[in-house]
mmCIF file of C-alpha atoms in Angstrom:
data_model
loop_
_atom_site.group_PDB
_atom_site.id
_atom_site.type_symbol
_atom_site.label_atom_id
_atom_site.label_comp_id
_atom_site.label_asym_id
_atom_site.label_seq_id
_atom_site.Cartn_x
_atom_site.Cartn_y
_atom_site.Cartn_z
ATOM 1 C CA MET U 1 -75.614 -59.250 -96.939
ATOM 2 C CA ALA U 2 -78.520 -61.512 -95.933
ATOM 3 C CA ALA U 3 -80.444 -62.072 -92.715
ATOM 4 C CA VAL U 4 -82.793 -64.987 -91.901
ATOM 5 C CA PHE U 5 -84.650 -66.290 -88.868
ATOM 6 C CA SER U 6 -84.007 -69.925 -87.955
ATOM 7 C CA GLY U 7 -84.796 -70.634 -84.324
ATOM 8 C CA GLY U 8 -83.374 -67.182 -83.613
ATOM 9 C CA LEU U 9 -82.058 -64.200 -85.532
ATOM 10 C CA LYS U 10 -79.005 -65.073 -87.675
ATOM 11 C CA VAL U 11 -77.162 -62.334 -89.520
ATOM 12 C CA LYS U 12 -74.286 -62.924 -91.955
ATOM 13 C CA ALA U 13 -71.745 -60.117 -92.116
ATOM 14 C CA GLY U 14 -69.006 -60.825 -94.590
ATOM 15 C CA LEU U 15 -67.176 -63.923 -93.300
ATOM 16 C CA PHE U 16 -68.584 -63.530 -89.765
ATOM 17 C CA ALA U 17 -71.959 -64.841 -88.530
ATOM 18 C CA VAL U 18 -73.721 -64.307 -85.233
ATOM 19 C CA GLN U 19 -76.503 -66.588 -83.959
ATOM 20 C CA ILE U 20 -78.680 -64.357 -81.796
ATOM 21 C CA SER U 21 -80.225 -67.392 -80.102
ATOM 22 C CA SER U 22 -76.771 -68.362 -78.867
ATOM 23 C CA LEU U 23 -76.349 -65.054 -77.006
ATOM 24 C CA PRO U 24 -76.945 -65.383 -73.235
ATOM 25 C CA LEU U 25 -79.912 -62.957 -73.241
ATOM 26 C CA ARG U 26 -83.449 -63.478 -71.955
ATOM 27 C CA SER U 27 -86.392 -62.403 -74.058
ATOM 28 C CA SER U 28 -87.170 -59.670 -71.549
ATOM 29 C CA GLN U 29 -83.729 -58.213 -72.144
ATOM 30 C CA LEU U 30 -84.187 -57.906 -75.896
ATOM 31 C CA PRO U 31 -85.496 -54.621 -77.359
ATOM 32 C CA ARG U 32 -89.203 -54.620 -78.128
ATOM 33 C CA CYS U 33 -88.405 -53.982 -81.766
ATOM 34 C CA PHE U 34 -87.272 -57.619 -82.053
ATOM 35 C CA PHE U 35 -90.866 -58.717 -81.590
ATOM 36 C CA SER U 36 -92.450 -56.185 -83.952
ATOM 37 C CA ALA U 37 -93.208 -57.797 -87.302
ATOM 38 C CA SER U 38 -93.705 -54.450 -88.933
ATOM 39 C CA LYS U 39 -90.240 -53.303 -87.933
ATOM 40 C CA LYS U 40 -88.493 -56.676 -88.511
ATOM 41 C CA THR U 41 -86.877 -55.689 -91.765
ATOM 42 C CA ALA U 42 -85.527 -52.392 -90.453
ATOM 43 C CA THR U 43 -84.320 -54.048 -87.247
ATOM 44 C CA VAL U 44 -82.480 -56.792 -89.107
ATOM 45 C CA ALA U 45 -80.817 -54.260 -91.363
ATOM 46 C CA ALA U 46 -79.760 -52.123 -88.394
ATOM 47 C CA VAL U 47 -78.417 -55.110 -86.495
ATOM 48 C CA SER U 48 -76.638 -56.336 -89.627
ATOM 49 C CA ARG U 49 -74.931 -52.981 -90.126
ATOM 50 C CA SER U 50 -73.944 -52.880 -86.472
ATOM 51 C CA LEU U 51 -72.530 -56.400 -86.601
ATOM 52 C CA GLU U 52 -70.704 -55.679 -89.839
ATOM 53 C CA VAL U 53 -69.017 -52.635 -88.323
ATOM 54 C CA SER U 54 -68.210 -54.593 -85.157
ATOM 55 C CA ALA U 55 -66.843 -57.511 -87.168
ATOM 56 C CA VAL U 56 -64.646 -55.247 -89.256
ATOM 57 C CA ASN U 57 -63.324 -53.496 -86.147
ATOM 58 C CA ASP U 58 -62.684 -56.800 -84.391
ATOM 59 C CA HIS U 59 -60.856 -58.151 -87.449
ATOM 60 C CA HIS U 60 -58.785 -54.957 -87.692
ATOM 61 C CA ASN U 61 -57.890 -55.073 -83.967
ATOM 62 C CA HIS U 62 -56.989 -58.746 -84.295
ATOM 63 C CA GLN U 63 -54.634 -57.946 -87.163
ATOM 64 C CA LEU U 64 -53.040 -55.105 -85.162
ATOM 65 C CA HIS U 65 -52.585 -57.412 -82.199
ATOM 66 C CA ARG U 66 -50.907 -60.029 -84.374
ATOM 67 C CA SER U 67 -48.607 -57.499 -85.990
ATOM 68 C CA SER U 68 -47.626 -55.996 -82.636
ATOM 69 C CA SER U 69 -47.036 -59.429 -81.079
ATOM 70 C CA TRP U 70 -44.265 -60.313 -83.538
ATOM 71 C CA PRO U 71 -40.977 -58.425 -83.898
ATOM 72 C CA ARG U 72 -40.124 -56.901 -87.231
ATOM 73 C CA VAL U 73 -37.777 -59.316 -88.988
ATOM 74 C CA THR U 74 -35.676 -58.519 -92.033
ATOM 75 C CA THR U 75 -35.589 -61.581 -94.239
ATOM 76 C CA PHE U 76 -33.207 -62.459 -96.998
ATOM 77 C CA CYS U 77 -35.791 -64.627 -98.726
ATOM 78 C CA THR U 78 -36.936 -61.681 -100.847
ATOM 79 C CA ALA U 79 -34.016 -62.186 -103.217
ATOM 80 C CA ALA U 80 -34.584 -63.882 -106.506
ATOM 81 C CA PRO U 81 -33.770 -67.646 -106.611
ATOM 82 C CA ASP U 82 -30.815 -67.094 -108.915
ATOM 83 C CA ALA U 83 -29.420 -64.511 -106.474
ATOM 84 C CA VAL U 84 -29.516 -67.081 -103.659
ATOM 85 C CA THR U 85 -27.780 -69.569 -105.901
ATOM 86 C CA ALA U 86 -25.112 -66.995 -106.721
ATOM 87 C CA VAL U 87 -24.418 -66.399 -103.028
ATOM 88 C CA SER U 88 -24.067 -70.137 -102.456
ATOM 89 C CA ALA U 89 -21.671 -70.389 -105.371
ATOM 90 C CA ASP U 90 -19.455 -67.722 -103.797
ATOM 91 C CA GLU U 91 -19.041 -69.642 -100.528
ATOM 92 C CA PRO U 92 -16.005 -71.719 -101.689
ATOM 93 C CA GLU U 93 -14.284 -68.495 -102.786
ATOM 94 C CA LYS U 94 -14.958 -66.897 -99.395
ATOM 95 C CA LYS U 95 -13.557 -69.996 -97.670
ATOM 96 C CA VAL U 96 -10.387 -69.814 -99.775
ATOM 97 C CA GLU U 97 -10.054 -66.095 -99.000
ATOM 98 C CA SER U 98 -10.501 -66.826 -95.285
ATOM 99 C CA GLU U 99 -7.785 -69.491 -95.378
ATOM 100 C CA GLU U 100 -5.453 -67.076 -97.155
ATOM 101 C CA VAL U 101 -6.066 -64.440 -94.476
ATOM 102 C CA VAL U 102 -5.338 -66.958 -91.702
ATOM 103 C CA GLU U 103 -2.148 -68.072 -93.460
ATOM 104 C CA GLU U 104 -1.001 -64.484 -93.894
ATOM 105 C CA ASN U 105 -1.724 -63.760 -90.228
ATOM 106 C CA VAL U 106 0.369 -66.760 -89.165
ATOM 107 C CA LYS U 107 3.217 -65.521 -91.320
ATOM 108 C CA GLU U 108 3.002 -62.030 -89.808
ATOM 109 C CA THR U 109 3.003 -63.503 -86.302
ATOM 110 C CA ALA U 110 5.957 -65.758 -87.114
ATOM 111 C CA ASN U 111 7.985 -62.795 -88.330
ATOM 112 C CA LEU U 112 7.439 -61.095 -84.971
ATOM 113 C CA LEU U 113 9.435 -63.913 -83.372
ATOM 114 C CA ASP U 114 13.107 -63.099 -82.825
ATOM 115 C CA ILE U 115 14.675 -66.112 -84.528
ATOM 116 C CA ARG U 116 18.421 -65.817 -85.054
ATOM 117 C CA VAL U 117 21.456 -67.736 -86.147
ATOM 118 C CA GLY U 118 23.560 -68.872 -83.198
ATOM 119 C CA ARG U 119 26.787 -70.716 -82.545
ATOM 120 C CA ILE U 120 27.284 -72.945 -79.518
ATOM 121 C CA VAL U 121 30.425 -71.758 -77.740
ATOM 122 C CA LYS U 122 30.289 -74.397 -75.045
ATOM 123 C CA ALA U 123 27.920 -77.184 -73.976
ATOM 124 C CA TRP U 124 27.795 -79.452 -70.925
ATOM 125 C CA GLN U 125 25.502 -81.824 -69.068
ATOM 126 C CA HIS U 126 23.054 -80.194 -66.645
ATOM 127 C CA GLU U 127 24.077 -81.128 -63.118
ATOM 128 C CA GLU U 128 20.507 -81.519 -61.839
ATOM 129 C CA ALA U 129 18.711 -82.931 -64.909
ATOM 130 C CA ASP U 130 19.852 -86.031 -66.784
ATOM 131 C CA SER U 131 17.879 -85.125 -69.933
ATOM 132 C CA LEU U 132 19.212 -81.567 -70.292
ATOM 133 C CA TYR U 133 22.255 -79.945 -71.793
ATOM 134 C CA VAL U 134 23.320 -76.430 -70.888
ATOM 135 C CA GLU U 135 24.771 -74.349 -73.736
ATOM 136 C CA GLU U 136 26.447 -70.993 -74.057
ATOM 137 C CA VAL U 137 25.217 -69.676 -77.397
ATOM 138 C CA ASP U 138 26.531 -66.680 -79.326
ATOM 139 C CA ILE U 139 23.597 -64.955 -81.051
ATOM 140 C CA GLY U 140 25.367 -61.700 -81.887
ATOM 141 C CA GLU U 141 24.944 -60.055 -78.488
ATOM 142 C CA ALA U 142 27.627 -58.749 -76.125
ATOM 143 C CA GLU U 143 27.521 -61.953 -74.079
ATOM 144 C CA PRO U 144 26.546 -65.524 -74.994
ATOM 145 C CA ARG U 145 23.128 -66.657 -73.839
ATOM 146 C CA ILE U 146 22.611 -69.579 -71.517
ATOM 147 C CA ILE U 147 20.104 -72.027 -73.011
ATOM 148 C CA CYS U 148 18.949 -75.422 -71.720
ATOM 149 C CA SER U 149 17.968 -78.094 -74.256
ATOM 150 C CA GLY U 150 16.490 -81.563 -73.778
ATOM 151 C CA LEU U 151 18.766 -83.184 -76.345
ATOM 152 C CA VAL U 152 20.736 -85.658 -74.213
ATOM 153 C CA LYS U 153 18.849 -88.674 -75.626
ATOM 154 C CA TYR U 154 19.191 -87.512 -79.234
ATOM 155 C CA VAL U 155 22.454 -85.656 -79.867
ATOM 156 C CA PRO U 156 25.935 -86.598 -78.587
ATOM 157 C CA LEU U 157 27.490 -83.785 -76.580
ATOM 158 C CA ASP U 158 30.572 -83.525 -78.773
ATOM 159 C CA LEU U 159 28.427 -82.768 -81.850
ATOM 160 C CA LEU U 160 27.040 -79.675 -80.156
ATOM 161 C CA GLN U 161 30.400 -78.076 -79.476
ATOM 162 C CA GLY U 162 30.879 -75.228 -81.954
ATOM 163 C CA ALA U 163 27.708 -76.133 -83.887
ATOM 164 C CA SER U 164 25.710 -73.540 -85.817
ATOM 165 C CA VAL U 165 22.121 -73.529 -84.638
ATOM 166 C CA VAL U 166 18.830 -71.611 -84.902
ATOM 167 C CA VAL U 167 17.647 -69.885 -81.732
ATOM 168 C CA LEU U 168 14.257 -68.492 -80.706
ATOM 169 C CA ALA U 169 15.461 -65.534 -78.661
ATOM 170 C CA ASN U 170 12.428 -63.532 -77.506
ATOM 171 C CA LEU U 171 10.971 -65.986 -75.020
ATOM 172 C CA LYS U 172 10.751 -65.078 -71.364
ATOM 173 C CA PRO U 173 13.577 -66.726 -69.351
ATOM 174 C CA ARG U 174 12.656 -69.998 -67.645
ATOM 175 C CA ASN U 175 14.213 -71.628 -64.644
ATOM 176 C CA MET U 176 15.311 -75.130 -65.655
ATOM 177 C CA ARG U 177 16.326 -76.978 -62.526
ATOM 178 C CA GLY U 178 18.244 -74.032 -61.130
ATOM 179 C CA VAL U 179 19.580 -72.728 -64.460
ATOM 180 C CA LYS U 180 17.923 -69.723 -66.128
ATOM 181 C CA SER U 181 17.366 -70.598 -69.785
ATOM 182 C CA CYS U 182 17.134 -67.547 -72.076
ATOM 183 C CA GLY U 183 15.968 -68.971 -75.366
ATOM 184 C CA MET U 184 15.359 -72.209 -77.234
ATOM 185 C CA LEU U 185 17.203 -74.182 -79.890
ATOM 186 C CA LEU U 186 14.826 -75.009 -82.736
ATOM 187 C CA CYS U 187 14.920 -78.680 -83.725
ATOM 188 C CA ALA U 188 13.257 -81.043 -86.167
ATOM 189 C CA SER U 189 11.726 -84.295 -84.934
ATOM 190 C CA ASP U 190 9.908 -87.228 -86.520
ATOM 191 C CA SER U 191 6.284 -87.998 -85.663
ATOM 192 C CA ALA U 192 7.262 -90.579 -83.049
ATOM 193 C CA HIS U 193 9.761 -88.140 -81.496
ATOM 194 C CA GLU U 194 12.430 -90.834 -81.670
ATOM 195 C CA ASN U 195 14.798 -88.778 -83.810
ATOM 196 C CA VAL U 196 15.560 -85.150 -83.024
ATOM 197 C CA GLU U 197 18.208 -82.875 -84.531
ATOM 198 C CA PRO U 198 18.868 -79.104 -84.342
ATOM 199 C CA LEU U 199 18.000 -77.022 -87.383
ATOM 200 C CA VAL U 200 20.973 -75.916 -89.453
ATOM 201 C CA PRO U 201 21.398 -72.356 -90.790
ATOM 202 C CA PRO U 202 22.795 -71.966 -94.334
ATOM 203 C CA GLN U 203 26.511 -71.690 -94.963
ATOM 204 C CA GLY U 204 27.717 -68.121 -94.768
ATOM 205 C CA SER U 205 25.383 -67.229 -91.905
ATOM 206 C CA VAL U 206 26.909 -65.598 -88.844
ATOM 207 C CA PRO U 207 25.651 -65.370 -85.242
ATOM 208 C CA GLY U 208 22.921 -62.764 -84.916
ATOM 209 C CA ASP U 209 21.600 -63.069 -88.495
ATOM 210 C CA ARG U 210 17.825 -62.714 -88.560
ATOM 211 C CA VAL U 211 15.731 -65.691 -89.648
ATOM 212 C CA TRP U 212 12.378 -65.042 -91.334
ATOM 213 C CA PHE U 213 9.645 -66.730 -93.362
ATOM 214 C CA GLY U 214 8.888 -65.792 -96.953
ATOM 215 C CA ASP U 215 10.821 -64.423 -99.928
ATOM 216 C CA GLU U 216 14.209 -62.747 -100.031
ATOM 217 C CA ASP U 217 12.521 -59.387 -100.604
ATOM 218 C CA ASP U 218 10.588 -59.713 -97.327
ATOM 219 C CA LEU U 219 13.751 -58.913 -95.357
ATOM 220 C CA GLU U 220 13.325 -55.183 -95.972
ATOM 221 C CA GLN U 221 9.780 -55.263 -94.599
ATOM 222 C CA LEU U 222 10.434 -57.327 -91.472
ATOM 223 C CA PRO U 223 8.960 -55.775 -88.318
ATOM 224 C CA GLU U 224 10.920 -55.416 -85.125
ATOM 225 C CA PRO U 225 10.655 -58.553 -82.971
ATOM 226 C CA ALA U 226 7.936 -58.467 -80.334
ATOM 227 C CA PRO U 227 9.067 -58.144 -76.705
ATOM 228 C CA PRO U 228 9.072 -61.389 -74.666
ATOM 229 C CA ASN U 229 6.075 -60.297 -72.585
ATOM 230 C CA LYS U 230 3.939 -59.834 -75.702
ATOM 231 C CA VAL U 231 5.109 -63.146 -77.162
ATOM 232 C CA GLN U 232 3.961 -64.874 -74.008
ATOM 233 C CA LYS U 233 0.728 -62.909 -73.547
ATOM 234 C CA LYS U 234 -0.387 -63.324 -77.162
ATOM 235 C CA LYS U 235 0.818 -66.960 -77.273
ATOM 236 C CA MET U 236 2.645 -66.215 -80.507
ATOM 237 C CA TRP U 237 4.909 -69.250 -80.419
ATOM 238 C CA GLU U 238 1.942 -71.513 -79.678
ATOM 239 C CA ALA U 239 0.129 -70.072 -82.716
ATOM 240 C CA VAL U 240 3.087 -70.521 -85.058
ATOM 241 C CA GLN U 241 4.675 -73.815 -83.968
ATOM 242 C CA PRO U 242 1.967 -76.211 -85.310
ATOM 243 C CA HIS U 243 2.572 -74.840 -88.824
ATOM 244 C CA LEU U 244 6.339 -75.443 -88.834
ATOM 245 C CA LYS U 245 7.741 -78.460 -90.683
ATOM 246 C CA THR U 246 10.414 -79.700 -93.037
ATOM 247 C CA ASP U 247 9.538 -80.714 -96.581
ATOM 248 C CA ASP U 248 10.694 -83.647 -98.745
ATOM 249 C CA SER U 249 14.066 -81.927 -99.174
ATOM 250 C CA CYS U 250 14.595 -81.262 -95.437
ATOM 251 C CA VAL U 251 13.971 -77.531 -95.986
ATOM 252 C CA SER U 252 12.311 -75.798 -93.041
ATOM 253 C CA MET U 253 8.997 -74.090 -93.753
ATOM 254 C CA LEU U 254 6.045 -72.275 -92.217
ATOM 255 C CA LYS U 255 3.129 -73.668 -94.211
ATOM 256 C CA GLU U 256 4.292 -72.763 -97.741
ATOM 257 C CA HIS U 257 6.714 -70.035 -96.651
ATOM 258 C CA LEU U 258 10.426 -70.859 -96.690
ATOM 259 C CA MET U 259 12.478 -70.354 -93.545
ATOM 260 C CA ARG U 260 15.583 -68.401 -94.506
ATOM 261 C CA THR U 261 18.387 -66.021 -93.695
ATOM 262 C CA SER U 262 20.051 -63.567 -96.054
ATOM 263 C CA SER U 263 22.495 -66.397 -96.915
ATOM 264 C CA GLY U 264 19.953 -69.057 -97.871
ATOM 265 C CA LEU U 265 17.492 -71.605 -96.464
ATOM 266 C CA VAL U 266 17.352 -73.202 -93.028
ATOM 267 C CA THR U 267 17.339 -77.008 -93.165
ATOM 268 C CA SER U 268 17.453 -80.214 -91.180
ATOM 269 C CA ASN U 269 20.363 -82.592 -91.761
ATOM 270 C CA THR U 270 18.311 -85.740 -92.351
ATOM 271 C CA LEU U 271 14.684 -85.403 -91.210
ATOM 272 C CA LYS U 272 12.081 -85.011 -93.972
ATOM 273 C CA ASN U 273 8.454 -84.024 -93.384
ATOM 274 C CA ALA U 274 9.309 -83.507 -89.752
ATOM 275 C CA ASN U 275 7.834 -81.308 -87.046
ATOM 276 C CA ILE U 276 9.780 -78.300 -85.804
ATOM 277 C CA SER U 277 9.757 -77.193 -82.205
#
């Protein structure tokens, strides 16, 4: 530590320096020892020690203030570079796993839908709606269900009589121009919605047979269908429908899962790579 006089007392303390002449003090306010040549050396040393202690304390308080002004943050940058690279390399695998989970969830939701084989007992034109048919459909219950379908533009009425169809049965009833519709016929349609035809259950199926998505062995693990209120509240049909299609062989599918009954696969008569709704 060094101290020199240059226009006023200047003391260096570590990295800090104080110019005494810059302090707003009058000469009368300074201690008499500042003007005593015999005590100059002792005075400078005392002032230097005082300034050094003050500087250290100020620096310490400044550091405490800085540390208390910032929240404690846990950073992940302490990992080695190769560890960061390894994490990045795993991201595609995590994305694939996430897609698989979503696909499995869609399948589970789809198998909560009460989709059954039906047979149209009788069909007629809706009296109040030119675009609607009204059908009595046997789905294995004590009485046929009444279902309204907007198929007038696409399917001749006589082709519906006695036809085997696929019915979504656990929807809440809807009033269709004065007729309560208790279900929906599932149909395939092209992208332009110019051609529409009902899905066809496999030969050997009978009204009431359960329709599911997956392998033959999945039948034993099928859950009970969700009640209509839950289907509506959870928007199950809305979650499943965008993933339904027919493939190049007119086979109905949910993503990569086949749509089937215990007798075989559900198909469309002619529409390939079509939407199902």
